[in-house]
Amino acid sequence: MSRRIMSGAAMLALATGTLVTGGTSPAMAGTLPSCVNLGWAPGVDSVSVDNTCGYDVNAKVLVNNWSDSDCHTVKAHTTWRYEWYFLGDFDGVVTC
């Protein structure tokens, strides 16, 4: 599981430079706090947003060729999972 989380975090770090150009307004896009971990791996059509922070975090999953998630409040110490159809490609998670 920690390997998947690290993989998702690495993907987020690589994708961060392209998130704003992918259609998200700079005023809306934000970097997740370090206490939020992602569970995602290439070829998997879902992402888990694990909030280990002591406070709630608003997150939005970005997916190419599919609908992005709505802005979702991930309560402190909980995990939220977003799934999409196999044609979509994970493009990152931002605050909203």
Short mmCIF file of C-alpha atoms in Angstrom, two decimals:
data_model
loop_
_atom_site.label_atom_id
_atom_site.label_comp_id
_atom_site.label_asym_id
_atom_site.label_seq_id
_atom_site.Cartn_x
_atom_site.Cartn_y
_atom_site.Cartn_z
CA MET A 1 0.00 0.00 0.00
CA SER A 2 2.77 2.50 0.82
CA ARG A 3 4.31 1.80 -2.59
CA ARG A 4 1.02 2.81 -4.26
CA ILE A 5 0.82 5.94 -2.13
CA MET A 6 4.39 6.89 -2.98
CA SER A 7 3.69 6.22 -6.66
CA GLY A 8 0.67 8.54 -6.53
CA ALA A 9 2.66 11.22 -4.74
CA ALA A 10 5.41 10.97 -7.36
CA MET A 11 2.84 11.23 -10.15
CA LEU A 12 1.34 14.29 -8.49
CA ALA A 13 4.76 15.90 -8.25
CA LEU A 14 5.35 15.28 -11.96
CA ALA A 15 1.89 16.46 -12.97
CA THR A 16 1.84 19.62 -10.87
CA GLY A 17 3.52 21.67 -13.57
CA THR A 18 0.82 20.79 -16.09
CA LEU A 19 -2.30 20.93 -13.94
CA VAL A 20 -2.97 24.63 -14.53
CA THR A 21 -2.50 24.33 -18.31
CA GLY A 22 -4.86 21.34 -18.33
CA GLY A 23 -7.88 23.64 -17.91
CA THR A 24 -7.92 24.38 -14.19
CA SER A 25 -7.92 28.07 -13.34
CA PRO A 26 -4.83 29.18 -11.38
CA ALA A 27 -7.17 30.76 -8.83
CA MET A 28 -8.83 27.38 -8.23
CA ALA A 29 -5.85 25.04 -8.34
CA GLY A 30 -3.78 24.47 -5.23
CA THR A 31 -1.19 22.07 -3.94
CA LEU A 32 -2.34 19.46 -1.45
CA PRO A 33 -0.78 19.63 2.01
CA SER A 34 1.91 17.06 2.74
CA CYS A 35 -0.41 15.27 5.18
CA VAL A 36 -2.61 14.16 2.25
CA ASN A 37 -1.45 10.97 0.52
CA LEU A 38 -2.62 9.52 -2.78
CA GLY A 39 -3.18 5.84 -3.51
CA TRP A 40 -2.87 5.49 -7.27
CA ALA A 41 -0.97 3.36 -9.74
CA PRO A 42 -0.75 3.40 -13.55
CA GLY A 43 -3.51 1.31 -15.11
CA VAL A 44 -5.85 1.74 -12.13
CA ASP A 45 -9.02 3.73 -12.83
CA SER A 46 -9.37 5.22 -9.36
CA VAL A 47 -7.46 7.25 -6.82
CA SER A 48 -7.69 7.28 -3.04
CA VAL A 49 -7.18 10.58 -1.24
CA ASP A 50 -6.05 9.78 2.32
CA ASN A 51 -6.30 12.78 4.64
CA THR A 52 -4.04 12.23 7.66
CA CYS A 53 -4.23 15.94 8.55
CA GLY A 54 -5.91 17.14 11.72
CA TYR A 55 -8.28 19.25 9.61
CA ASP A 56 -10.62 18.81 6.62
CA VAL A 57 -9.23 19.27 3.09
CA ASN A 58 -11.14 20.11 -0.10
CA ALA A 59 -9.85 18.08 -3.04
CA LYS A 60 -10.66 17.69 -6.73
CA VAL A 61 -9.43 14.77 -8.86
CA LEU A 62 -8.44 15.73 -12.41
CA VAL A 63 -8.91 13.11 -15.15
CA ASN A 64 -8.05 13.50 -18.86
CA ASN A 65 -10.73 12.19 -21.27
CA TRP A 66 -13.26 11.85 -18.46
CA SER A 67 -15.09 14.04 -15.96
CA ASP A 68 -13.09 15.56 -13.15
CA SER A 69 -14.56 15.00 -9.72
CA ASP A 70 -16.55 17.69 -8.00
CA CYS A 71 -14.83 19.53 -5.18
CA HIS A 72 -15.06 17.08 -2.29
CA THR A 73 -14.41 17.68 1.40
CA VAL A 74 -12.19 14.92 2.77
CA LYS A 75 -12.71 14.93 6.53
CA ALA A 76 -9.69 14.75 8.83
CA HIS A 77 -8.33 11.19 9.21
CA THR A 78 -10.54 9.73 6.46
CA THR A 79 -10.04 8.45 2.92
CA TRP A 80 -12.08 9.34 -0.16
CA ARG A 81 -11.95 7.33 -3.38
CA TYR A 82 -12.81 8.60 -6.87
CA GLU A 83 -13.31 6.20 -9.79
CA TRP A 84 -13.64 6.80 -13.53
CA TYR A 85 -14.17 4.87 -16.75
CA PHE A 86 -11.18 3.11 -18.32
CA LEU A 87 -10.79 5.73 -21.10
CA GLY A 88 -9.81 8.40 -18.58
CA ASP A 89 -6.23 9.08 -17.47
CA PHE A 90 -5.33 10.33 -14.00
CA ASP A 91 -4.00 13.89 -14.18
CA GLY A 92 -3.60 14.80 -10.51
CA VAL A 93 -5.39 16.07 -7.42
CA VAL A 94 -5.64 19.73 -6.43
CA THR A 95 -7.25 21.67 -3.62
CA CYS A 96 -10.44 23.51 -4.43
#
